[in-house]
Structure formats: structure tokens, C-alpha cells
Amino acid sequence: DHKMAFGEGFWRSAQWAVYTQDSDTRQFTAGDRNTSADRTRDNYFNNEVWGANGQVEMGFDTGWADHRLIAGADHFELEQDGIRSGTVPTPPDVFPTRAFPLTEYSLTGLFVQDQISLLDGAVMVYPALRYDSYELNPKVDPLYPTAVPVEPSDDSHVSPKLGIVAWPADWFGAFYNYSEGYKAPEPSQVNNAFSNLAFGYTSVANPDLKPESSQSNEIGVRVRNIDLAGAGWSGEVVAFAIDAKDFISQVAISGAGTPSDPLVYQYVNLTDVSIDGIEARVQAKWDNGVSVRLAASTADGKVRSGANTPLESIDPAKLVAGVGDDEPSGVLRGPSV
């Protein structure tokens, strides 16, 4: 990676990075079973990834506002393969086999965002635009046991965003965010094949799985009373609403959950989904380094297409509490619990 600082002119800073990772994981188990034949499992998973990203920061003054403009790009390519092998496979498996085909997967993103400072920073406006594209290219492989044809897929999307933050007083602020989201399907969601009929379930591929898109609105308030040393308290309450199209979710599409009629799981697109909820958090820190945190959230999701059913993947209500201690001397420092 490399970072550059240019000063206070139009060009402010730039940075870029190139990375790669090659990981191999192998898991071997041997089972000595009293009433059944002894068996082994020998599985491996290989993941190769390389990517590059960079961004440049610019700044200028239009007289009525200060601008901090950031533009950047990100790209990575991924190759995955894995083998399930061993002895005495569980029907209908025949070893060696693959739970997913050999896959090449790439993601590309481009973005530009302007931070507009108004009224000496009392109001901040953040317009932004992002472009995303993906390409998923699985390879035909006789070890991948599925009757569904392995097909490549690709798509792209442009997502606008707008954020507004206002601090009418030092202790009180309000904000609003509108954003459009885009989520490409993952290789494991598009193509997978695994069966365990003894326990009454199986999973199947969905080469027709589409990307997920969403529109979200978020509004909230913030309060704070923090001194220069970082001691004090702050809090935030946020309400949000999300409308998603082609929401990606794993569901049971058929079956009774028995060995003769197993539950069949598949990642599918839910045509019209809504999620809304509220979050709140408060934290305080004292001069002696002791701090406390408290956060709570609740959300409700509905699949509005069809019978207007609940969205099962939404988390239940949450309450999180934490305490920390960072001694001012630096002798004792610990993470929040």
C-alpha cells in the first residue's frame, strides 16, 4: 500500500493498495462407530483472492460552502474450490464430490462522495454515487452433483446516497440518510449441493438467483456532553425503514423433513421485503478511565409479496451492556466486556 499527502491545495491526499491471499484448509476426521461401519472424512477448501483499491481526496471552496470530494475504486477476483472425500459416504453422496463447483468470482466498485460544509460546519451534506458490478463464472465439473445447469451470471447497478447532519447546538444534533443498496449473490448462494438424508434435509443450487437491491431511509438524533479529554456522555436514537427488491434468503421450498421426503433448502429472491426498526445507544466515560455502554435495538421484517408473512432472518430484540476501564496512566487497559 502507499499513501500520499499533498497539502491544503485542490489535491489533498491519495492512497492505494494491492493485496493477495492464498489459503488452503484441510479437515480430516476418523470415526470409530459401534453399531455402524467405521468411516473417515477428508475435506479441503482452497480460496485464492487478489484485489486492488485506491482513493483520492480533493478540497475546494465555492464561497458559500467548503467541499471535501473523495473518489475511489475497488476490485477483487476470487477463485474457490473444495472437495469432500473419505470412506463410507452418507447416501446419496458418492465420494469424492463437491458441495459447490469450481468458481471464479469478481466484484468491482466505483464511488464518488462530496462532503459539503455549510454554516461553519453546523450543517453537513453528503451526496454520493456508487457503481457496482459482479461476475460469477462457475465451471462445469463432473464432481459437482446437481441436475441444475451451472451457468455464469453478471450484473451492475448505480446507487445514489444522500446524508444530512445538523448540529443546531453543541450538545444536540439531528441527521437523515437516504441510500440505495445493492448486493450481489455469493457463489455459495448460487451454486451449492449438499444432502444429509438421514437427518431429513438437502440443499440445491439456484443459478437464476438475482442481485438484491434496496432503498432505505434513516432519521435520528444525537446528544453529547464530552470534554477535551474525552470524558462525558453521548447518546443516539435512530429509526429506519428499508424496502428491498429480490431480497436474498435461504428458505425451505419443499419436503417434510424425513429421510424419504427431506426438506429442500434453496437461496431464493423474495420479490418485495420491508424492514423497519429503531436503535438506541448511550455511553459514558469518566476521568478515571471507567466507561459504560448500553445499546438496544428492535426490528420487524415482512415479506409483502404473497401472504405478507414475517421475515424469519430478522434478529430479535437485542440489549447489549458493556463496561470498560482504561487507566489514564496507561498501566491497565482492557477491552469492554
PDB file of C-alpha atoms in Angstrom, residues 14-252:
ATOM      1  CA  ALA A  14      -4.251   9.791  -2.243  1.00  0.00           C
ATOM      2  CA  GLN A  15      -3.803   6.171  -1.304  1.00  0.00           C
ATOM      3  CA  TRP A  16      -3.819   2.785  -2.988  1.00  0.00           C
ATOM      4  CA  ALA A  17      -3.276  -0.850  -2.061  1.00  0.00           C
ATOM      5  CA  VAL A  18      -2.796  -4.187  -3.790  1.00  0.00           C
ATOM      6  CA  TYR A  19      -3.303  -7.447  -1.914  1.00  0.00           C
ATOM      7  CA  THR A  20      -3.411 -11.198  -2.426  1.00  0.00           C
ATOM      8  CA  GLN A  21      -4.145 -14.232  -0.288  1.00  0.00           C
ATOM      9  CA  ASP A  22      -3.982 -17.962  -0.958  1.00  0.00           C
ATOM     10  CA  SER A  23      -5.391 -20.192   1.766  1.00  0.00           C
ATOM     11  CA  ASP A  24      -5.775 -23.971   1.905  1.00  0.00           C
ATOM     12  CA  THR A  25      -7.793 -25.669   4.625  1.00  0.00           C
ATOM     13  CA  ARG A  26      -7.933 -29.425   5.173  1.00  0.00           C
ATOM     14  CA  GLN A  27     -10.050 -31.263   7.721  1.00  0.00           C
ATOM     15  CA  PHE A  28      -9.647 -34.987   8.395  1.00  0.00           C
ATOM     16  CA  THR A  29     -11.782 -36.959  10.826  1.00  0.00           C
ATOM     17  CA  ALA A  30     -11.983 -40.669  11.623  1.00  0.00           C
ATOM     18  CA  GLY A  31     -15.000 -42.201  13.307  1.00  0.00           C
ATOM     19  CA  ASP A  32     -14.981 -45.483  15.243  1.00  0.00           C
ATOM     20  CA  ARG A  33     -18.653 -46.448  15.410  1.00  0.00           C
ATOM     21  CA  ASN A  34     -20.017 -49.333  17.461  1.00  0.00           C
ATOM     22  CA  THR A  35     -23.120 -50.256  15.506  1.00  0.00           C
ATOM     23  CA  SER A  36     -22.158 -48.954  12.051  1.00  0.00           C
ATOM     24  CA  ALA A  37     -19.158 -49.202   9.761  1.00  0.00           C
ATOM     25  CA  ASP A  38     -16.179 -47.041  10.707  1.00  0.00           C
ATOM     26  CA  ARG A  39     -15.759 -44.044   8.436  1.00  0.00           C
ATOM     27  CA  THR A  40     -13.449 -41.153   7.573  1.00  0.00           C
ATOM     28  CA  ARG A  41     -13.975 -37.688   6.170  1.00  0.00           C
ATOM     29  CA  ASP A  42     -11.228 -35.864   4.275  1.00  0.00           C
ATOM     30  CA  ASN A  43     -12.296 -32.390   3.121  1.00  0.00           C
ATOM     31  CA  TYR A  44     -10.353 -29.461   1.744  1.00  0.00           C
ATOM     32  CA  PHE A  45     -11.168 -25.916   0.749  1.00  0.00           C
ATOM     33  CA  ASN A  46      -8.982 -23.609  -1.342  1.00  0.00           C
ATOM     34  CA  ASN A  47      -9.534 -19.857  -1.552  1.00  0.00           C
ATOM     35  CA  GLU A  48      -7.401 -17.586  -3.748  1.00  0.00           C
ATOM     36  CA  VAL A  49      -8.075 -13.857  -3.868  1.00  0.00           C
ATOM     37  CA  TRP A  50      -6.316 -10.785  -5.180  1.00  0.00           C
ATOM     38  CA  GLY A  51      -7.518  -7.229  -5.339  1.00  0.00           C
ATOM     39  CA  ALA A  52      -6.679  -3.566  -5.560  1.00  0.00           C
ATOM     40  CA  ASN A  53      -8.267  -0.391  -4.251  1.00  0.00           C
ATOM     41  CA  GLY A  54      -7.499   3.295  -4.157  1.00  0.00           C
ATOM     42  CA  GLN A  55      -8.972   6.692  -3.490  1.00  0.00           C
ATOM     43  CA  VAL A  56      -8.083  10.342  -3.958  1.00  0.00           C
ATOM     44  CA  GLU A  57      -9.222  13.309  -1.849  1.00  0.00           C
ATOM     45  CA  MET A  58      -9.756  16.822  -3.187  1.00  0.00           C
ATOM     46  CA  GLY A  59     -10.799  20.034  -1.467  1.00  0.00           C
ATOM     47  CA  PHE A  60     -12.075  23.398  -2.637  1.00  0.00           C
ATOM     48  CA  ASP A  61     -14.138  26.392  -1.514  1.00  0.00           C
ATOM     49  CA  THR A  62     -17.108  27.688  -3.539  1.00  0.00           C
ATOM     50  CA  GLY A  63     -17.637  30.751  -1.347  1.00  0.00           C
ATOM     51  CA  TRP A  64     -20.861  29.547   0.232  1.00  0.00           C
ATOM     52  CA  ALA A  65     -19.560  26.089   1.186  1.00  0.00           C
ATOM     53  CA  ASP A  66     -16.396  24.076   1.752  1.00  0.00           C
ATOM     54  CA  HIS A  67     -16.102  20.842  -0.220  1.00  0.00           C
ATOM     55  CA  ARG A  68     -14.177  17.665   0.519  1.00  0.00           C
ATOM     56  CA  LEU A  69     -14.505  15.425  -2.515  1.00  0.00           C
ATOM     57  CA  ILE A  70     -13.463  11.755  -2.369  1.00  0.00           C
ATOM     58  CA  ALA A  71     -13.400   9.372  -5.339  1.00  0.00           C
ATOM     59  CA  GLY A  72     -12.253   5.772  -5.289  1.00  0.00           C
ATOM     60  CA  ALA A  73     -12.377   2.305  -6.783  1.00  0.00           C
ATOM     61  CA  ASP A  74     -12.161  -1.270  -5.544  1.00  0.00           C
ATOM     62  CA  HIS A  75     -11.795  -4.540  -7.449  1.00  0.00           C
ATOM     63  CA  PHE A  76     -11.143  -8.105  -6.370  1.00  0.00           C
ATOM     64  CA  GLU A  77     -11.160 -11.527  -8.003  1.00  0.00           C
ATOM     65  CA  LEU A  78     -11.750 -14.786  -6.184  1.00  0.00           C
ATOM     66  CA  GLU A  79     -11.264 -18.445  -7.092  1.00  0.00           C
ATOM     67  CA  GLN A  80     -12.734 -21.176  -4.895  1.00  0.00           C
ATOM     68  CA  ASP A  81     -12.676 -24.951  -4.997  1.00  0.00           C
ATOM     69  CA  GLY A  82     -13.269 -27.706  -2.482  1.00  0.00           C
ATOM     70  CA  ILE A  83     -13.503 -31.494  -2.295  1.00  0.00           C
ATOM     71  CA  ARG A  84     -15.441 -33.709   0.101  1.00  0.00           C
ATOM     72  CA  SER A  85     -13.946 -37.175   0.314  1.00  0.00           C
ATOM     73  CA  GLY A  86     -13.432 -40.107   2.674  1.00  0.00           C
ATOM     74  CA  THR A  87     -14.918 -43.549   3.213  1.00  0.00           C
ATOM     75  CA  VAL A  88     -18.495 -44.808   3.787  1.00  0.00           C
ATOM     76  CA  PRO A  89     -20.313 -41.743   2.378  1.00  0.00           C
ATOM     77  CA  THR A  90     -23.819 -40.947   3.565  1.00  0.00           C
ATOM     78  CA  PRO A  91     -26.318 -41.674   0.768  1.00  0.00           C
ATOM     79  CA  PRO A  92     -26.860 -40.215  -1.769  1.00  0.00           C
ATOM     80  CA  ASP A  93     -23.234 -38.930  -1.693  1.00  0.00           C
ATOM     81  CA  VAL A  94     -20.605 -40.675  -3.776  1.00  0.00           C
ATOM     82  CA  PHE A  95     -17.044 -39.684  -2.848  1.00  0.00           C
ATOM     83  CA  PRO A  96     -15.201 -37.665  -3.998  1.00  0.00           C
ATOM     84  CA  THR A  97     -17.729 -34.886  -4.533  1.00  0.00           C
ATOM     85  CA  ARG A  98     -18.054 -31.122  -4.418  1.00  0.00           C
ATOM     86  CA  ALA A  99     -20.532 -29.058  -2.413  1.00  0.00           C
ATOM     87  CA  PHE A 100     -20.045 -26.258  -4.965  1.00  0.00           C
ATOM     88  CA  PRO A 101     -18.417 -26.093  -8.413  1.00  0.00           C
ATOM     89  CA  LEU A 102     -15.054 -24.565  -9.208  1.00  0.00           C
ATOM     90  CA  THR A 103     -15.908 -20.858  -9.252  1.00  0.00           C
ATOM     91  CA  GLU A 104     -14.390 -17.584 -10.413  1.00  0.00           C
ATOM     92  CA  TYR A 105     -15.984 -14.521  -8.830  1.00  0.00           C
ATOM     93  CA  SER A 106     -15.182 -10.820  -9.246  1.00  0.00           C
ATOM     94  CA  LEU A 107     -16.575  -7.594  -7.780  1.00  0.00           C
ATOM     95  CA  THR A 108     -15.907  -4.030  -8.929  1.00  0.00           C
ATOM     96  CA  GLY A 109     -16.962  -0.811  -7.237  1.00  0.00           C
ATOM     97  CA  LEU A 110     -16.534   2.885  -8.100  1.00  0.00           C
ATOM     98  CA  PHE A 111     -17.678   5.739  -5.877  1.00  0.00           C
ATOM     99  CA  VAL A 112     -17.621   9.495  -5.508  1.00  0.00           C
ATOM    100  CA  GLN A 113     -18.722  11.465  -2.438  1.00  0.00           C
ATOM    101  CA  ASP A 114     -18.765  15.160  -1.632  1.00  0.00           C
ATOM    102  CA  GLN A 115     -18.709  16.440   1.940  1.00  0.00           C
ATOM    103  CA  ILE A 116     -20.330  19.889   1.815  1.00  0.00           C
ATOM    104  CA  SER A 117     -19.822  22.038   4.908  1.00  0.00           C
ATOM    105  CA  LEU A 118     -22.384  24.837   5.443  1.00  0.00           C
ATOM    106  CA  LEU A 119     -22.759  27.493   8.144  1.00  0.00           C
ATOM    107  CA  ASP A 120     -19.228  26.953   9.501  1.00  0.00           C
ATOM    108  CA  GLY A 121     -19.802  23.223   9.839  1.00  0.00           C
ATOM    109  CA  ALA A 122     -23.158  23.417  11.609  1.00  0.00           C
ATOM    110  CA  VAL A 123     -24.751  21.614   8.631  1.00  0.00           C
ATOM    111  CA  MET A 124     -23.001  18.872   6.644  1.00  0.00           C
ATOM    112  CA  VAL A 125     -24.408  17.423   3.414  1.00  0.00           C
ATOM    113  CA  TYR A 126     -23.055  14.189   1.898  1.00  0.00           C
ATOM    114  CA  PRO A 127     -24.213  13.433  -1.666  1.00  0.00           C
ATOM    115  CA  ALA A 128     -22.658  10.264  -3.079  1.00  0.00           C
ATOM    116  CA  LEU A 129     -22.889   7.919  -6.028  1.00  0.00           C
ATOM    117  CA  ARG A 130     -21.636   4.330  -6.294  1.00  0.00           C
ATOM    118  CA  TYR A 131     -21.347   1.883  -9.198  1.00  0.00           C
ATOM    119  CA  ASP A 132     -21.151  -1.874  -8.518  1.00  0.00           C
ATOM    120  CA  SER A 133     -20.755  -4.808 -10.873  1.00  0.00           C
ATOM    121  CA  TYR A 134     -20.134  -8.504 -10.396  1.00  0.00           C
ATOM    122  CA  GLU A 135     -19.367 -11.563 -12.485  1.00  0.00           C
ATOM    123  CA  LEU A 136     -19.804 -15.133 -11.272  1.00  0.00           C
ATOM    124  CA  ASN A 137     -18.410 -17.853 -13.520  1.00  0.00           C
ATOM    125  CA  PRO A 138     -18.737 -21.445 -12.236  1.00  0.00           C
ATOM    126  CA  LYS A 139     -17.046 -24.264 -14.133  1.00  0.00           C
ATOM    127  CA  VAL A 140     -18.765 -27.432 -15.276  1.00  0.00           C
ATOM    128  CA  ASP A 141     -17.372 -30.261 -13.154  1.00  0.00           C
ATOM    129  CA  PRO A 142     -18.428 -33.952 -13.013  1.00  0.00           C
ATOM    130  CA  LEU A 143     -17.738 -33.952  -9.248  1.00  0.00           C
ATOM    131  CA  TYR A 144     -20.469 -31.359  -8.672  1.00  0.00           C
ATOM    132  CA  PRO A 145     -23.610 -33.490  -8.241  1.00  0.00           C
ATOM    133  CA  THR A 146     -26.516 -31.356  -9.369  1.00  0.00           C
ATOM    134  CA  ALA A 147     -29.017 -31.594 -12.160  1.00  0.00           C
ATOM    135  CA  VAL A 148     -29.266 -27.800 -12.324  1.00  0.00           C
ATOM    136  CA  PRO A 149     -27.025 -26.452 -15.105  1.00  0.00           C
ATOM    137  CA  VAL A 150     -24.055 -24.403 -13.946  1.00  0.00           C
ATOM    138  CA  GLU A 151     -24.405 -21.006 -15.610  1.00  0.00           C
ATOM    139  CA  PRO A 152     -22.416 -17.754 -15.390  1.00  0.00           C
ATOM    140  CA  SER A 153     -24.151 -14.601 -14.164  1.00  0.00           C
ATOM    141  CA  ASP A 154     -23.296 -10.895 -14.094  1.00  0.00           C
ATOM    142  CA  ASP A 155     -24.983  -7.592 -13.402  1.00  0.00           C
ATOM    143  CA  SER A 156     -24.284  -3.954 -12.486  1.00  0.00           C
ATOM    144  CA  HIS A 157     -26.053  -1.176 -10.599  1.00  0.00           C
ATOM    145  CA  VAL A 158     -25.724   2.545  -9.801  1.00  0.00           C
ATOM    146  CA  SER A 159     -26.695   3.574  -6.240  1.00  0.00           C
ATOM    147  CA  PRO A 160     -27.222   7.208  -5.130  1.00  0.00           C
ATOM    148  CA  LYS A 161     -26.928   8.258  -1.495  1.00  0.00           C
ATOM    149  CA  LEU A 162     -27.631  11.441   0.443  1.00  0.00           C
ATOM    150  CA  GLY A 163     -26.847  12.268   4.051  1.00  0.00           C
ATOM    151  CA  ILE A 164     -27.549  15.412   6.082  1.00  0.00           C
ATOM    152  CA  VAL A 165     -26.167  16.111   9.566  1.00  0.00           C
ATOM    153  CA  ALA A 166     -27.062  19.253  11.533  1.00  0.00           C
ATOM    154  CA  TRP A 167     -25.818  20.466  14.920  1.00  0.00           C
ATOM    155  CA  PRO A 168     -28.046  23.413  15.916  1.00  0.00           C
ATOM    156  CA  ALA A 169     -26.374  23.316  19.339  1.00  0.00           C
ATOM    157  CA  ASP A 170     -23.109  21.848  20.586  1.00  0.00           C
ATOM    158  CA  TRP A 171     -24.977  19.249  22.633  1.00  0.00           C
ATOM    159  CA  PHE A 172     -27.774  18.348  20.181  1.00  0.00           C
ATOM    160  CA  GLY A 173     -27.695  17.079  16.584  1.00  0.00           C
ATOM    161  CA  ALA A 174     -30.033  15.505  14.052  1.00  0.00           C
ATOM    162  CA  PHE A 175     -29.397  13.540  10.874  1.00  0.00           C
ATOM    163  CA  TYR A 176     -31.134  11.962   7.887  1.00  0.00           C
ATOM    164  CA  ASN A 177     -29.806   9.427   5.393  1.00  0.00           C
ATOM    165  CA  TYR A 178     -31.255   8.133   2.155  1.00  0.00           C
ATOM    166  CA  SER A 179     -29.392   5.376   0.374  1.00  0.00           C
ATOM    167  CA  GLU A 180     -29.903   2.785  -2.299  1.00  0.00           C
ATOM    168  CA  GLY A 181     -28.162  -0.527  -1.727  1.00  0.00           C
ATOM    169  CA  TYR A 182     -27.031  -3.350  -3.976  1.00  0.00           C
ATOM    170  CA  LYS A 183     -25.868  -6.833  -3.009  1.00  0.00           C
ATOM    171  CA  ALA A 184     -24.518  -9.369  -5.489  1.00  0.00           C
ATOM    172  CA  PRO A 185     -25.284 -13.032  -4.791  1.00  0.00           C
ATOM    173  CA  GLU A 186     -22.380 -15.005  -3.339  1.00  0.00           C
ATOM    174  CA  PRO A 187     -21.034 -18.153  -5.035  1.00  0.00           C
ATOM    175  CA  SER A 188     -22.222 -20.330  -2.144  1.00  0.00           C
ATOM    176  CA  GLN A 189     -25.734 -18.935  -2.529  1.00  0.00           C
ATOM    177  CA  VAL A 190     -25.951 -19.519  -6.279  1.00  0.00           C
ATOM    178  CA  ASN A 191     -24.432 -23.000  -6.518  1.00  0.00           C
ATOM    179  CA  ASN A 192     -24.379 -25.484  -3.676  1.00  0.00           C
ATOM    180  CA  ALA A 193     -25.335 -29.138  -3.365  1.00  0.00           C
ATOM    181  CA  PHE A 194     -25.334 -30.986  -0.061  1.00  0.00           C
ATOM    182  CA  SER A 195     -27.559 -33.751   1.252  1.00  0.00           C
ATOM    183  CA  ASN A 196     -27.966 -35.464   4.610  1.00  0.00           C
ATOM    184  CA  LEU A 197     -30.991 -37.649   4.089  1.00  0.00           C
ATOM    185  CA  ALA A 198     -30.517 -39.435   7.417  1.00  0.00           C
ATOM    186  CA  PHE A 199     -31.392 -36.136   9.099  1.00  0.00           C
ATOM    187  CA  GLY A 200     -34.009 -35.213   6.501  1.00  0.00           C
ATOM    188  CA  TYR A 201     -32.554 -32.217   4.657  1.00  0.00           C
ATOM    189  CA  THR A 202     -30.792 -31.257   1.442  1.00  0.00           C
ATOM    190  CA  SER A 203     -29.752 -28.038  -0.297  1.00  0.00           C
ATOM    191  CA  VAL A 204     -29.938 -27.264  -4.000  1.00  0.00           C
ATOM    192  CA  ALA A 205     -28.473 -24.629  -6.300  1.00  0.00           C
ATOM    193  CA  ASN A 206     -30.261 -21.644  -7.822  1.00  0.00           C
ATOM    194  CA  PRO A 207     -28.385 -20.429 -10.924  1.00  0.00           C
ATOM    195  CA  ASP A 208     -31.194 -17.910 -11.545  1.00  0.00           C
ATOM    196  CA  LEU A 209     -30.563 -16.059  -8.262  1.00  0.00           C
ATOM    197  CA  LYS A 210     -30.683 -12.303  -8.872  1.00  0.00           C
ATOM    198  CA  PRO A 211     -28.860  -9.450  -7.108  1.00  0.00           C
ATOM    199  CA  GLU A 212     -30.611  -7.743  -4.219  1.00  0.00           C
ATOM    200  CA  SER A 213     -31.421  -4.027  -4.285  1.00  0.00           C
ATOM    201  CA  SER A 214     -32.859  -1.774  -1.609  1.00  0.00           C
ATOM    202  CA  GLN A 215     -33.947   1.741  -0.699  1.00  0.00           C
ATOM    203  CA  SER A 216     -33.533   2.874   2.894  1.00  0.00           C
ATOM    204  CA  ASN A 217     -34.406   5.929   4.953  1.00  0.00           C
ATOM    205  CA  GLU A 218     -32.845   6.666   8.321  1.00  0.00           C
ATOM    206  CA  ILE A 219     -33.528   9.523  10.722  1.00  0.00           C
ATOM    207  CA  GLY A 220     -32.186  10.152  14.181  1.00  0.00           C
ATOM    208  CA  VAL A 221     -30.955  12.497  16.875  1.00  0.00           C
ATOM    209  CA  ARG A 222     -27.710  12.674  18.831  1.00  0.00           C
ATOM    210  CA  VAL A 223     -26.844  14.283  22.151  1.00  0.00           C
ATOM    211  CA  ARG A 224     -23.403  14.740  23.657  1.00  0.00           C
ATOM    212  CA  ASN A 225     -21.526  16.346  26.511  1.00  0.00           C
ATOM    213  CA  ILE A 226     -17.834  15.471  26.100  1.00  0.00           C
ATOM    214  CA  ASP A 227     -14.837  17.482  27.292  1.00  0.00           C
ATOM    215  CA  LEU A 228     -11.473  17.855  25.544  1.00  0.00           C
ATOM    216  CA  ALA A 229     -10.059  14.872  27.441  1.00  0.00           C
ATOM    217  CA  GLY A 230     -12.791  12.587  26.071  1.00  0.00           C
ATOM    218  CA  ALA A 231     -14.751  12.264  29.322  1.00  0.00           C
ATOM    219  CA  GLY A 232     -18.531  12.768  29.326  1.00  0.00           C
ATOM    220  CA  TRP A 233     -21.516  11.091  27.787  1.00  0.00           C
ATOM    221  CA  SER A 234     -23.257  10.733  24.425  1.00  0.00           C
ATOM    222  CA  GLY A 235     -26.386   9.087  23.075  1.00  0.00           C
ATOM    223  CA  GLU A 236     -28.226   8.382  19.855  1.00  0.00           C
ATOM    224  CA  VAL A 237     -31.691   7.243  18.757  1.00  0.00           C
ATOM    225  CA  VAL A 238     -32.249   6.085  15.158  1.00  0.00           C
ATOM    226  CA  ALA A 239     -35.348   4.949  13.285  1.00  0.00           C
ATOM    227  CA  PHE A 240     -35.003   3.258   9.899  1.00  0.00           C
ATOM    228  CA  ALA A 241     -37.128   1.774   7.123  1.00  0.00           C
ATOM    229  CA  ILE A 242     -35.884  -0.398   4.255  1.00  0.00           C
ATOM    230  CA  ASP A 243     -37.655  -1.579   1.116  1.00  0.00           C
ATOM    231  CA  ALA A 244     -35.819  -4.406  -0.652  1.00  0.00           C
ATOM    232  CA  LYS A 245     -36.388  -5.984  -4.036  1.00  0.00           C
ATOM    233  CA  ASP A 246     -35.224  -9.510  -4.836  1.00  0.00           C
ATOM    234  CA  PHE A 247     -34.154  -9.963  -1.197  1.00  0.00           C
ATOM    235  CA  ILE A 248     -31.816 -12.989  -0.931  1.00  0.00           C
ATOM    236  CA  SER A 249     -32.907 -15.525   1.681  1.00  0.00           C
ATOM    237  CA  GLN A 250     -32.485 -19.269   2.245  1.00  0.00           C
ATOM    238  CA  VAL A 251     -35.854 -20.991   2.635  1.00  0.00           C
ATOM    239  CA  ALA A 252     -37.259 -24.496   2.639  1.00  0.00           C
TER     240      ALA A 252
END
